[in-house]
mmCIF file of C-alpha atoms in Angstrom:
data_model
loop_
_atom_site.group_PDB
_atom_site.id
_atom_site.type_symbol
_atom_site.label_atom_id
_atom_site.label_comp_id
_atom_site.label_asym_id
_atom_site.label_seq_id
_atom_site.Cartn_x
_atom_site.Cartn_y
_atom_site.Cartn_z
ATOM 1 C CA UNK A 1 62.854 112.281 -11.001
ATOM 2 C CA UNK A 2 66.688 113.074 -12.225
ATOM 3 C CA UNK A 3 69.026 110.133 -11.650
ATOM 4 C CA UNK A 4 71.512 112.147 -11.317
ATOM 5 C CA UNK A 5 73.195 109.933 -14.244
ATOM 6 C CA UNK A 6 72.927 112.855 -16.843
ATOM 7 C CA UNK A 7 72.905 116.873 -16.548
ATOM 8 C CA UNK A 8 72.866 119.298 -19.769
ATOM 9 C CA UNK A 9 75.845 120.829 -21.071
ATOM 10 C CA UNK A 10 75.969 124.205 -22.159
ATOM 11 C CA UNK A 11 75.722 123.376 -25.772
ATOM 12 C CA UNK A 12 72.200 121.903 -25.359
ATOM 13 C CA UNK A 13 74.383 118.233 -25.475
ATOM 14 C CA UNK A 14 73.938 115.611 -22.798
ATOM 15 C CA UNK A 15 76.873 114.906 -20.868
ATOM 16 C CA UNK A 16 77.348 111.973 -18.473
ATOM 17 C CA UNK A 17 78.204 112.148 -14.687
ATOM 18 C CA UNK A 18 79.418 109.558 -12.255
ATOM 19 C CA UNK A 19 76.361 107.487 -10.273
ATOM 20 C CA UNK A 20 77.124 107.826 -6.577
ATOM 21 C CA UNK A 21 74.956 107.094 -3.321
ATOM 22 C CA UNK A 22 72.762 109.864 -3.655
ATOM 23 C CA UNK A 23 71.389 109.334 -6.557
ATOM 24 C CA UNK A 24 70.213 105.968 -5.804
ATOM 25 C CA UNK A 25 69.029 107.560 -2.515
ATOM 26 C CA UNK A 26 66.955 110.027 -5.032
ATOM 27 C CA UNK A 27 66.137 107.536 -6.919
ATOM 28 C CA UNK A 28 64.649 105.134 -4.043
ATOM 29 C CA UNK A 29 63.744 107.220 -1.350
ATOM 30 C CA UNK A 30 65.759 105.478 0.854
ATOM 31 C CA UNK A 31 68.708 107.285 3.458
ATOM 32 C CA UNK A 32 72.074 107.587 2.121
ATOM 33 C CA UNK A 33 73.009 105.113 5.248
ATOM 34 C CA UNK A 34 70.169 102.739 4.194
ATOM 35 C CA UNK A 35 71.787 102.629 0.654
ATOM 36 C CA UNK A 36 75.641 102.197 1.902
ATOM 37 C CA UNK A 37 74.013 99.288 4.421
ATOM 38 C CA UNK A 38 72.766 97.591 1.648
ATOM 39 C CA UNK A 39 75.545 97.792 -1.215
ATOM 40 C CA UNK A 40 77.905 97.004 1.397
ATOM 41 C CA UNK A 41 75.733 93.573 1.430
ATOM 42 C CA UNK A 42 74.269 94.398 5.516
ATOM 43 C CA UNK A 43 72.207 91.692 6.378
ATOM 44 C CA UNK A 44 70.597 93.182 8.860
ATOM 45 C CA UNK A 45 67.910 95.374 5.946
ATOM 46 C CA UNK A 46 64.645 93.454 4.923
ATOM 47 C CA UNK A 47 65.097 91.650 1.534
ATOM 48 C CA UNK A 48 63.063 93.691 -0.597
ATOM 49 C CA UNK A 49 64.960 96.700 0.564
ATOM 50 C CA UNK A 50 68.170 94.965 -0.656
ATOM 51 C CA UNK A 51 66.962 94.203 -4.350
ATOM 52 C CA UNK A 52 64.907 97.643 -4.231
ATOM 53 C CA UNK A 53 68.851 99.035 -4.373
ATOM 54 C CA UNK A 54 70.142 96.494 -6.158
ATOM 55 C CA UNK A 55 67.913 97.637 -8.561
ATOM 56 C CA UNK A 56 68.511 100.918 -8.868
ATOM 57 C CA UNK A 57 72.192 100.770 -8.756
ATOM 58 C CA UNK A 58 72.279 98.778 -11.447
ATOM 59 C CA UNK A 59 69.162 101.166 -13.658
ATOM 60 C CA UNK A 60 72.004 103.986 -13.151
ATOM 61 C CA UNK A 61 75.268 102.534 -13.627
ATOM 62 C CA UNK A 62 76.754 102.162 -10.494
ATOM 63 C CA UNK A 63 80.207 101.640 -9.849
ATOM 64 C CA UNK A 64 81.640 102.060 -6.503
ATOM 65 C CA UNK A 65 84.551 104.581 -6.005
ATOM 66 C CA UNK A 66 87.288 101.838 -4.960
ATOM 67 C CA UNK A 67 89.200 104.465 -3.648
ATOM 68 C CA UNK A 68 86.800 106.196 -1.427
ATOM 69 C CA UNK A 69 85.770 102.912 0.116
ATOM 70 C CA UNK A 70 89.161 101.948 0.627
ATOM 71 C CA UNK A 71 90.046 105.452 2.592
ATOM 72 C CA UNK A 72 86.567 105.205 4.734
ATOM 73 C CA UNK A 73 86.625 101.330 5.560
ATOM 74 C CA UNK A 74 90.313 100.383 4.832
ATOM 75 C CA UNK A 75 88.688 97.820 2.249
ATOM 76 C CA UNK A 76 89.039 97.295 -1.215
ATOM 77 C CA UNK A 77 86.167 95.031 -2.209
ATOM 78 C CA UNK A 78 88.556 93.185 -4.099
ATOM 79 C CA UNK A 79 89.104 89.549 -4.158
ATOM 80 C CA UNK A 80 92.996 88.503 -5.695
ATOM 81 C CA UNK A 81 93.305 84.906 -7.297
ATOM 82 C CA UNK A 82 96.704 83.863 -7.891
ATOM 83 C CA UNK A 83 95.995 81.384 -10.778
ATOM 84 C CA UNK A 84 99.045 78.912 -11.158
ATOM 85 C CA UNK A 85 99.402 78.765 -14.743
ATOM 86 C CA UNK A 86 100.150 74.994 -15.164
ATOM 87 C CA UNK A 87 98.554 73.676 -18.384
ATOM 88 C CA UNK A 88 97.582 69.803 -16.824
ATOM 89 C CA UNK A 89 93.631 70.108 -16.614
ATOM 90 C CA UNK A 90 91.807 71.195 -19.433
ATOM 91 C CA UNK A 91 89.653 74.544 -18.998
ATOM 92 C CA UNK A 92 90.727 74.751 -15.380
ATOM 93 C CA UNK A 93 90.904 78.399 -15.574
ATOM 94 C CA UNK A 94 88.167 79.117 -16.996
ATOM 95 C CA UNK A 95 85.727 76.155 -14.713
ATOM 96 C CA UNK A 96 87.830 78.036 -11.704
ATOM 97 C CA UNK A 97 86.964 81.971 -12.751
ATOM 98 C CA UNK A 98 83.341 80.960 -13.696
ATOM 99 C CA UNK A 99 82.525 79.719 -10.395
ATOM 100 C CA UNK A 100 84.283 82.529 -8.324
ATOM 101 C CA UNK A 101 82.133 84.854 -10.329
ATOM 102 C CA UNK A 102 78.853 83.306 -9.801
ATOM 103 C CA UNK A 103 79.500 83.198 -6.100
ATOM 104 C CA UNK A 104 80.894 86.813 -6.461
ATOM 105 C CA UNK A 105 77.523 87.867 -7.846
ATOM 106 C CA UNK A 106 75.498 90.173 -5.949
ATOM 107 C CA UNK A 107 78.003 90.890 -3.405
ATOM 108 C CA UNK A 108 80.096 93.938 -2.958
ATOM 109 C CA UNK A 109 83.387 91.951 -4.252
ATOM 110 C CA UNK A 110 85.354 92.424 -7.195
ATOM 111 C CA UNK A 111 87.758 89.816 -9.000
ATOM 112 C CA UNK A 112 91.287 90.450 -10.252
ATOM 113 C CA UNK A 113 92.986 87.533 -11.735
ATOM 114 C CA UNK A 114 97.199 87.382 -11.818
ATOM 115 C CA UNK A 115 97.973 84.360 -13.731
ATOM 116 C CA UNK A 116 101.749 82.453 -12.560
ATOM 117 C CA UNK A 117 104.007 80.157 -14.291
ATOM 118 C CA UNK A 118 106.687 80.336 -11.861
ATOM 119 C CA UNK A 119 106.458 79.085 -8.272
ATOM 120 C CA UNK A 120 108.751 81.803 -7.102
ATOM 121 C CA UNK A 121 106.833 84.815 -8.985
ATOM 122 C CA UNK A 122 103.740 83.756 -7.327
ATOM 123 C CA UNK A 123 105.512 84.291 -3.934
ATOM 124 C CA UNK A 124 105.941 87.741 -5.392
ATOM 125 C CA UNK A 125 102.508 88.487 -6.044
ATOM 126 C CA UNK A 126 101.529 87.356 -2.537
ATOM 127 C CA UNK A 127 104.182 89.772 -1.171
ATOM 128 C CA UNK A 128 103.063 92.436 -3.255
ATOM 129 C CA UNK A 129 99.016 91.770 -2.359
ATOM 130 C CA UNK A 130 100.481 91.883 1.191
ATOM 131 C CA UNK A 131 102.400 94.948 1.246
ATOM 132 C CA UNK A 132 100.093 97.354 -0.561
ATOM 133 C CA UNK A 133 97.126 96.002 0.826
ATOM 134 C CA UNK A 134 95.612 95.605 -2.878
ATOM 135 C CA UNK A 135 92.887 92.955 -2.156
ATOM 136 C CA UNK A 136 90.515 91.972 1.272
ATOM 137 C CA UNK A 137 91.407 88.210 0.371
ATOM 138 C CA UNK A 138 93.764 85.990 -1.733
ATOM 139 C CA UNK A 139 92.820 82.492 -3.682
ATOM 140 C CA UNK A 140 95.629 80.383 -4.168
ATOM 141 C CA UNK A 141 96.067 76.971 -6.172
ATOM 142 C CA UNK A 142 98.141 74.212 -6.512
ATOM 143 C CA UNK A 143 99.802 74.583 -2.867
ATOM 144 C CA UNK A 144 103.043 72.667 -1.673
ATOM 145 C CA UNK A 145 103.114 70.926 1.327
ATOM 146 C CA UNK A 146 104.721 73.644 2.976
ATOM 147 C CA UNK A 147 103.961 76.463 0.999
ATOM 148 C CA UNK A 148 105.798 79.819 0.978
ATOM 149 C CA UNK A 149 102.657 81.849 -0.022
ATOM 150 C CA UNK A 150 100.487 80.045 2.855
ATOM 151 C CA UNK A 151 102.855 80.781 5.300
ATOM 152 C CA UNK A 152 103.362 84.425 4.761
ATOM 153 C CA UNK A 153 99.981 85.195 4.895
ATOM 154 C CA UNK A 154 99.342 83.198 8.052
ATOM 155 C CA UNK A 155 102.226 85.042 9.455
ATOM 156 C CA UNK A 156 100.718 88.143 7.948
ATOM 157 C CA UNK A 157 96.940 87.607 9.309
ATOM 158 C CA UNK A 158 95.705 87.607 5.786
ATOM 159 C CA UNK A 159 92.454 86.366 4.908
ATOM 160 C CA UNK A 160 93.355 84.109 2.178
ATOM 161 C CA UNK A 161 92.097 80.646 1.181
ATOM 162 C CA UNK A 162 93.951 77.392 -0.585
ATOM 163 C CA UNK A 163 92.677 75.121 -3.820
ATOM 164 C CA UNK A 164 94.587 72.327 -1.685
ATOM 165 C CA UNK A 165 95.908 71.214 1.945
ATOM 166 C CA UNK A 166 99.084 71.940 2.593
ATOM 167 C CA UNK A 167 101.424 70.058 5.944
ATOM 168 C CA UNK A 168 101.130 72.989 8.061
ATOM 169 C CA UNK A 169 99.978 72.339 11.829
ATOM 170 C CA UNK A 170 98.565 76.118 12.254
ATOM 171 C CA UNK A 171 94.944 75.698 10.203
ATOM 172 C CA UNK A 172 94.108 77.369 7.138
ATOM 173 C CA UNK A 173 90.978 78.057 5.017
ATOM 174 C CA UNK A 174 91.224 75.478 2.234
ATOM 175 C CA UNK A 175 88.965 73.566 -0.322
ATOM 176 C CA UNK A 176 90.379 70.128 -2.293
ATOM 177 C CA UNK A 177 89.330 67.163 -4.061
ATOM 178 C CA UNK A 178 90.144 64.351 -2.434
ATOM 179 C CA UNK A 179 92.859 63.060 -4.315
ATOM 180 C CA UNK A 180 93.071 59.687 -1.740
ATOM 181 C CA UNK A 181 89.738 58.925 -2.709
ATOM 182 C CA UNK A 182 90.286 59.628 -6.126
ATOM 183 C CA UNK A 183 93.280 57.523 -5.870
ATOM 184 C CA UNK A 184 91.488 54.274 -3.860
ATOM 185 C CA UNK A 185 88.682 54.363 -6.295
ATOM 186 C CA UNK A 186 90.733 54.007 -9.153
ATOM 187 C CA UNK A 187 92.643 51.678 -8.383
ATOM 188 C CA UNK A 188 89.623 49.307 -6.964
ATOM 189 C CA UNK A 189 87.848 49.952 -10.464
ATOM 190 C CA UNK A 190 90.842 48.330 -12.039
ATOM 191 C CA UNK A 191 91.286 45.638 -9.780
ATOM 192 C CA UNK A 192 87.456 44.638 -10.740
ATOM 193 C CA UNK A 193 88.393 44.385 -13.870
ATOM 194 C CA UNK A 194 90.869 41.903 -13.623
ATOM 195 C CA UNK A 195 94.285 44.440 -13.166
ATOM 196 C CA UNK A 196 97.211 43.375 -11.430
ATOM 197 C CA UNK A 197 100.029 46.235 -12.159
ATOM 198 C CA UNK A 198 98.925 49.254 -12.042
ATOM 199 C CA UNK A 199 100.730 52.424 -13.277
ATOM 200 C CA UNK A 200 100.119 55.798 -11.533
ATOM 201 C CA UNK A 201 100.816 58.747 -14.182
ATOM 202 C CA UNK A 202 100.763 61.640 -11.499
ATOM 203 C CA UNK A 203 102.094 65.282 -12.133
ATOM 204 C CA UNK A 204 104.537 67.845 -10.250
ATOM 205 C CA UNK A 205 106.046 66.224 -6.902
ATOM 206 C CA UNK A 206 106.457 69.581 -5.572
ATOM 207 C CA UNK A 207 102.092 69.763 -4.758
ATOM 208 C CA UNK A 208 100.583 68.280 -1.926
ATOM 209 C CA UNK A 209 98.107 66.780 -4.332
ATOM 210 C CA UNK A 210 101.120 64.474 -5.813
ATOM 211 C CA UNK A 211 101.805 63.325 -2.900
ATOM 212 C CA UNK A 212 97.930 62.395 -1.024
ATOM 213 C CA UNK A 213 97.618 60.683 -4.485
ATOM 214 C CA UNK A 214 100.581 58.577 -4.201
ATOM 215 C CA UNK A 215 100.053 57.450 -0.655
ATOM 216 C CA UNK A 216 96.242 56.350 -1.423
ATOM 217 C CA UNK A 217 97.302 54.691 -4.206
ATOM 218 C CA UNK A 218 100.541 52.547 -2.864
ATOM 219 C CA UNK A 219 97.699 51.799 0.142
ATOM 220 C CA UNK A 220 95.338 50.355 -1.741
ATOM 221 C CA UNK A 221 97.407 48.394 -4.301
ATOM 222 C CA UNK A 222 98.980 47.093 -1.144
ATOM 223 C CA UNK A 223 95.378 46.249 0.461
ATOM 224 C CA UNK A 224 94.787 44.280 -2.801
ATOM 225 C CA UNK A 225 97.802 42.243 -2.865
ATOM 226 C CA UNK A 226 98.742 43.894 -6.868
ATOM 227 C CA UNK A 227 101.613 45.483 -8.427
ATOM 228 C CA UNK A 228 101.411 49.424 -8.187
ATOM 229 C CA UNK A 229 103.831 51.388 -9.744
ATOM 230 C CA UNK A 230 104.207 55.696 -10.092
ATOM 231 C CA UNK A 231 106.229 56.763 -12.679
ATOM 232 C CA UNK A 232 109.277 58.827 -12.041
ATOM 233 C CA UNK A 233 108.371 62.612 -11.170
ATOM 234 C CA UNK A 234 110.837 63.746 -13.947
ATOM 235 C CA UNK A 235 108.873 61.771 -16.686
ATOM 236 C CA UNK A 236 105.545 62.822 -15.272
ATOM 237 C CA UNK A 237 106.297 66.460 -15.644
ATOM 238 C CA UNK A 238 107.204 66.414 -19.447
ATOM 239 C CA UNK A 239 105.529 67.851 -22.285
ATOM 240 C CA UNK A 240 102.842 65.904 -24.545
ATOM 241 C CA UNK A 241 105.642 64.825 -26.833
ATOM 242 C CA UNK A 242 107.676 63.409 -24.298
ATOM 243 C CA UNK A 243 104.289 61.621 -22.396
ATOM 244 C CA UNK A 244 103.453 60.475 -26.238
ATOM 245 C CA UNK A 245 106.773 58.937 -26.546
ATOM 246 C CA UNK A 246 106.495 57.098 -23.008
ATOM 247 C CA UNK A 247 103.257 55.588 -23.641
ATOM 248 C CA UNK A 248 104.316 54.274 -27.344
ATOM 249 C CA UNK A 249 107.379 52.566 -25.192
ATOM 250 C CA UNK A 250 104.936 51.223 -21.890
ATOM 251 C CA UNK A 251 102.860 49.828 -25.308
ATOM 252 C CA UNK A 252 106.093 47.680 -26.091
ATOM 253 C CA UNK A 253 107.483 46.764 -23.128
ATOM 254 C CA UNK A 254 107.381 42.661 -22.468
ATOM 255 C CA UNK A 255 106.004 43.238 -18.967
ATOM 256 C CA UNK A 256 103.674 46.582 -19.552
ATOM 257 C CA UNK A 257 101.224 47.471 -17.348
ATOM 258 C CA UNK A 258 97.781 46.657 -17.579
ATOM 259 C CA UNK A 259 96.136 49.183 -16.157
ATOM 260 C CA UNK A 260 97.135 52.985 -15.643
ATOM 261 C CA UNK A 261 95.647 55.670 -13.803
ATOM 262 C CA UNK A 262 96.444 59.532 -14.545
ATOM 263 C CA UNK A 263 95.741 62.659 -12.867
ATOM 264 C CA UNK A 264 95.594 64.902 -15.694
ATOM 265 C CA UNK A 265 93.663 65.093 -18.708
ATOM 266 C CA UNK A 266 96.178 66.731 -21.255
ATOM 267 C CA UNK A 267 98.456 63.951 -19.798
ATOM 268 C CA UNK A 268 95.858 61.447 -21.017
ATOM 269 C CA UNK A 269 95.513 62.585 -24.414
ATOM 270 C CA UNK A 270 99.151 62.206 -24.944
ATOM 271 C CA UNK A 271 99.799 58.854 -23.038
ATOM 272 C CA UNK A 272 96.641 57.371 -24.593
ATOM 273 C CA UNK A 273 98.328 58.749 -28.439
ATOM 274 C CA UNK A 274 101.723 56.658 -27.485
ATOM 275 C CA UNK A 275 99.778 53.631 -26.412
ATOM 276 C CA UNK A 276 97.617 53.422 -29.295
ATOM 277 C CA UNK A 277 100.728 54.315 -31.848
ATOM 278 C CA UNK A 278 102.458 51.250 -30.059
ATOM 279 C CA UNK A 279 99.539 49.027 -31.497
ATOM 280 C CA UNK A 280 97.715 48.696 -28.057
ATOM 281 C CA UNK A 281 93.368 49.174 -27.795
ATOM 282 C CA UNK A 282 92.304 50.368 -25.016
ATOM 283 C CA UNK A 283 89.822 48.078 -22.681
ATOM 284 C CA UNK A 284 91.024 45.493 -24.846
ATOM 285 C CA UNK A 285 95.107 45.027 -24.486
ATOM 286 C CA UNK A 286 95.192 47.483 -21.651
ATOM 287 C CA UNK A 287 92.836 49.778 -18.690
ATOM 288 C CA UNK A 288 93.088 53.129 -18.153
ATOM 289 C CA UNK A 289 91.348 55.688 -16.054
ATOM 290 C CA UNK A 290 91.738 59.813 -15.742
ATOM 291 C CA UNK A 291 90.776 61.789 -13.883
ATOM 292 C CA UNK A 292 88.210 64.727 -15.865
ATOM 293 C CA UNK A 293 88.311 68.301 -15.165
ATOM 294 C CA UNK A 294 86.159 68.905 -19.047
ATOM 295 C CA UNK A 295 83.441 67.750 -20.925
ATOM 296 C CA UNK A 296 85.917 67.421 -24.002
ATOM 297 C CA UNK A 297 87.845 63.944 -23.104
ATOM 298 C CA UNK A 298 84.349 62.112 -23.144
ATOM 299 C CA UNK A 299 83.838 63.153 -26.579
ATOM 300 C CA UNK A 300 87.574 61.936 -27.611
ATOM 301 C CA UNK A 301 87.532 58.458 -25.396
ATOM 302 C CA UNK A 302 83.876 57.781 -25.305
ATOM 303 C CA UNK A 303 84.328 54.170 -23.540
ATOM 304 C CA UNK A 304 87.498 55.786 -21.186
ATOM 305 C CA UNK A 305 86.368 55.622 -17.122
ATOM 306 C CA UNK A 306 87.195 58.812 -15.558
ATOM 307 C CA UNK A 307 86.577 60.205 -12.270
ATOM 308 C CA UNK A 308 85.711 64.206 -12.357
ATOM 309 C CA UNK A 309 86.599 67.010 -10.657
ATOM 310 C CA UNK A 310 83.829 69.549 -10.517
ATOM 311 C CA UNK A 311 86.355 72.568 -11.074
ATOM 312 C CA UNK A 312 83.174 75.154 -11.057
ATOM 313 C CA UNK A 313 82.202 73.999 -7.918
ATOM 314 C CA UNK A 314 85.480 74.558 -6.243
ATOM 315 C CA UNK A 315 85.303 78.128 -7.246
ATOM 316 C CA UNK A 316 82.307 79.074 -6.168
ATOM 317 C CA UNK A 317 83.347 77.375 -2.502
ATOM 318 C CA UNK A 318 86.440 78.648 -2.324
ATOM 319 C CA UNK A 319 84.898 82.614 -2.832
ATOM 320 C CA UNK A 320 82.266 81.605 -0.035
ATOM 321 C CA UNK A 321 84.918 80.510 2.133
ATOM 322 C CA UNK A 322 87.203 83.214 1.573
ATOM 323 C CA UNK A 323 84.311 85.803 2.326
ATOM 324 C CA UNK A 324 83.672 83.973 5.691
ATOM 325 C CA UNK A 325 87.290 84.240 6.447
ATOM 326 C CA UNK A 326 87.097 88.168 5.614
ATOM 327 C CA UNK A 327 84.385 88.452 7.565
ATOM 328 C CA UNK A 328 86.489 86.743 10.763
ATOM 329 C CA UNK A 329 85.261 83.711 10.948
ATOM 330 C CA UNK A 330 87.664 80.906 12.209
ATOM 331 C CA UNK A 331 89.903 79.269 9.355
ATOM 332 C CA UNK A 332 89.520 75.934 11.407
ATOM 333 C CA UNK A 333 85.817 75.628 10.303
ATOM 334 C CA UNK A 334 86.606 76.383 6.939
ATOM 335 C CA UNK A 335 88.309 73.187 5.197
ATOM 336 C CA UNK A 336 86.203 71.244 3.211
ATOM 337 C CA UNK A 337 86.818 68.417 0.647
ATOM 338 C CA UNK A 338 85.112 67.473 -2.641
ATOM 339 C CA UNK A 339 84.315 63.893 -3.313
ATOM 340 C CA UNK A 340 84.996 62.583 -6.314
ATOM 341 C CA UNK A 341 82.313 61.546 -9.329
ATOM 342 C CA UNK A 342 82.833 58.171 -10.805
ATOM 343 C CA UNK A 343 81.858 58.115 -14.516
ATOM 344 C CA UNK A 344 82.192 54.118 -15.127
ATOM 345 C CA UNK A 345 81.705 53.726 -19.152
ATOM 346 C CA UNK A 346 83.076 50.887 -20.241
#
């Protein structure tokens, strides 16, 4: 039976043509409705039906005409995530793309991928998603309490979904770590181990994760009657140099602290440089604890606690969420929270 995937040229040569519905149809058996039901992901076809297609599409090629669907259904089976481009965790990007494409997989979705450096240019890219309609659904990270890009697609009635809570009373679709229990636990690990003045190393005061973090973490210090202190915003923000050159100073101040948590892991390698360039050990002269978004700080600071973010994991619940949002379910049932996973070493 032809699949319709080859025909003969004049010259005797083999020339490729374009898969479409019909030639999986050919190719199955099945209607050309039954085959649209089921690469359109309908639920409502037996399961062996669905992978009998699934099959076949992918024996022949198949590539859906974007523009074709988009003219019939108004859809574009595309899936935007606006990546913010800050350089804090180690292999966020790729943790966060990996795990959108594994939950992408096997569904009629497509990913495109617009990296930002600049708070205000991603506001741009949401505007342009918005006003030519170029995805079904947005992923957004590193939100603000009152973001700019969450609010114009709430305005908009865009299906969209947040790495991060944001302070806005109207709900949203959102999935987070939860920072205040990051935060809590932290600071009770160093507490057990004899702590009393704690330094919180947290990143950009603009996200609502800088600030959940700094609440849970003045709390608790307070609940344990010990010093907590953050350091400045500006400080926390700087490149590796600058962090380097802060934690050689903390290492020589006469009353250093003597424990610090930080949110960050390329934050960590610096600070953790300074300190040990100012002549400190670490578990010995001081505590610290990170938080992990990679496998590659354990191998650096084998005896370092950390407390890990499962980055893979978010993606692959933020694409589920996102598709339930498409599909109109209710953004108020779609906020979930990650908890945290303590890695005590030392």
């Amino acid at each position: 039976m032809s699949t319709g995937k080859q025909k003969s040229g004049g010259d005797g040569q083999a020339t490729h043509r374009r898969a479409t519905l019909k030639t999986i149809s050919d190719l199955t058996g099945l209607s050309l409705s039954t085959v649209s039901l089921s690469l359109r992901g309908g639920t409502t076809l037996k399961e062996e039906t669905r992978r009998k297609v699934e099959e076949a599409a992918r024996s022949v090629g198949y590539v859906p005409d974007r523009a074709g669907v988009r003219l019939r259904t108004g859809k574009t089976n595309v899936i935007a995530l606006v990546l913010d481009g800050a350089g804090d965790s180690i292999d966020f990007a790729r943790h966060m793309i990996q795990g959108i494409g594994q939950a992408m997989r096997g569904t009629r979705y497509h990913l495109t991928v617009t990296p930002e450096f600049d708070g205000i240019q991603s506001v741009e890219s949401i505007r342009y998603i918005l006003d030519n309609r170029t995805a079904d659904g947005v992923i957004i990270t590193h939100t603000a309490p009152r973001d700019r890009r969450v609010q114009m697609m709430m305005e908009a009635g865009f299906p969209f979904v947040s790495h991060g809570r944001t302070e806005f009373f109207t709900p949203h679709a959102y999935h987070d770590f939860h920072a205040e229990t990051f935060a809590a636990n932290a600071v009770e690990r160093l507490s057990s181990k004899g702590c009393k003045d704690i330094l919180l190393v947290v990143g950009d005061d603009s996200t609502n994760n800088y600030h959940n973090i700094v609440t849970a973490f003045q709390r608790t210090t307070a609940q344990l009657g010990i010093e907590g202190r953050v350091l400045e915003s500006i400080a926390s923000r700087a490149g590796p140099d600058e962090i380097r050159r802060i934690g050689e100073e903390l290492a020589r101040l006469p009353k250093r602290p003597d424990g610090i948590i930080c949110d960050s892991e390329m934050r960590t390698i610096a600070l953790v440089g300074g300190l040990q360039d100012g002549g400190l050990k670490l578990g010995r002269d001081i505590q610290l604890i990170y938080k992990q978004t990679s496998d590659i700080l354990p191998t650096l600071f084998p005896t370092l606690d950390s407390i890990r973010e499962d980055v893979f994991a978010a993606g692959v619940e933020l694409t589920q969420l996102l598709v339930r949002r498409i599909d109109g379910e209710d953004p108020a049932t779609l906020q979930t929270l990650s908890e945290p996973d303590l890695h005590w070493r030392s």
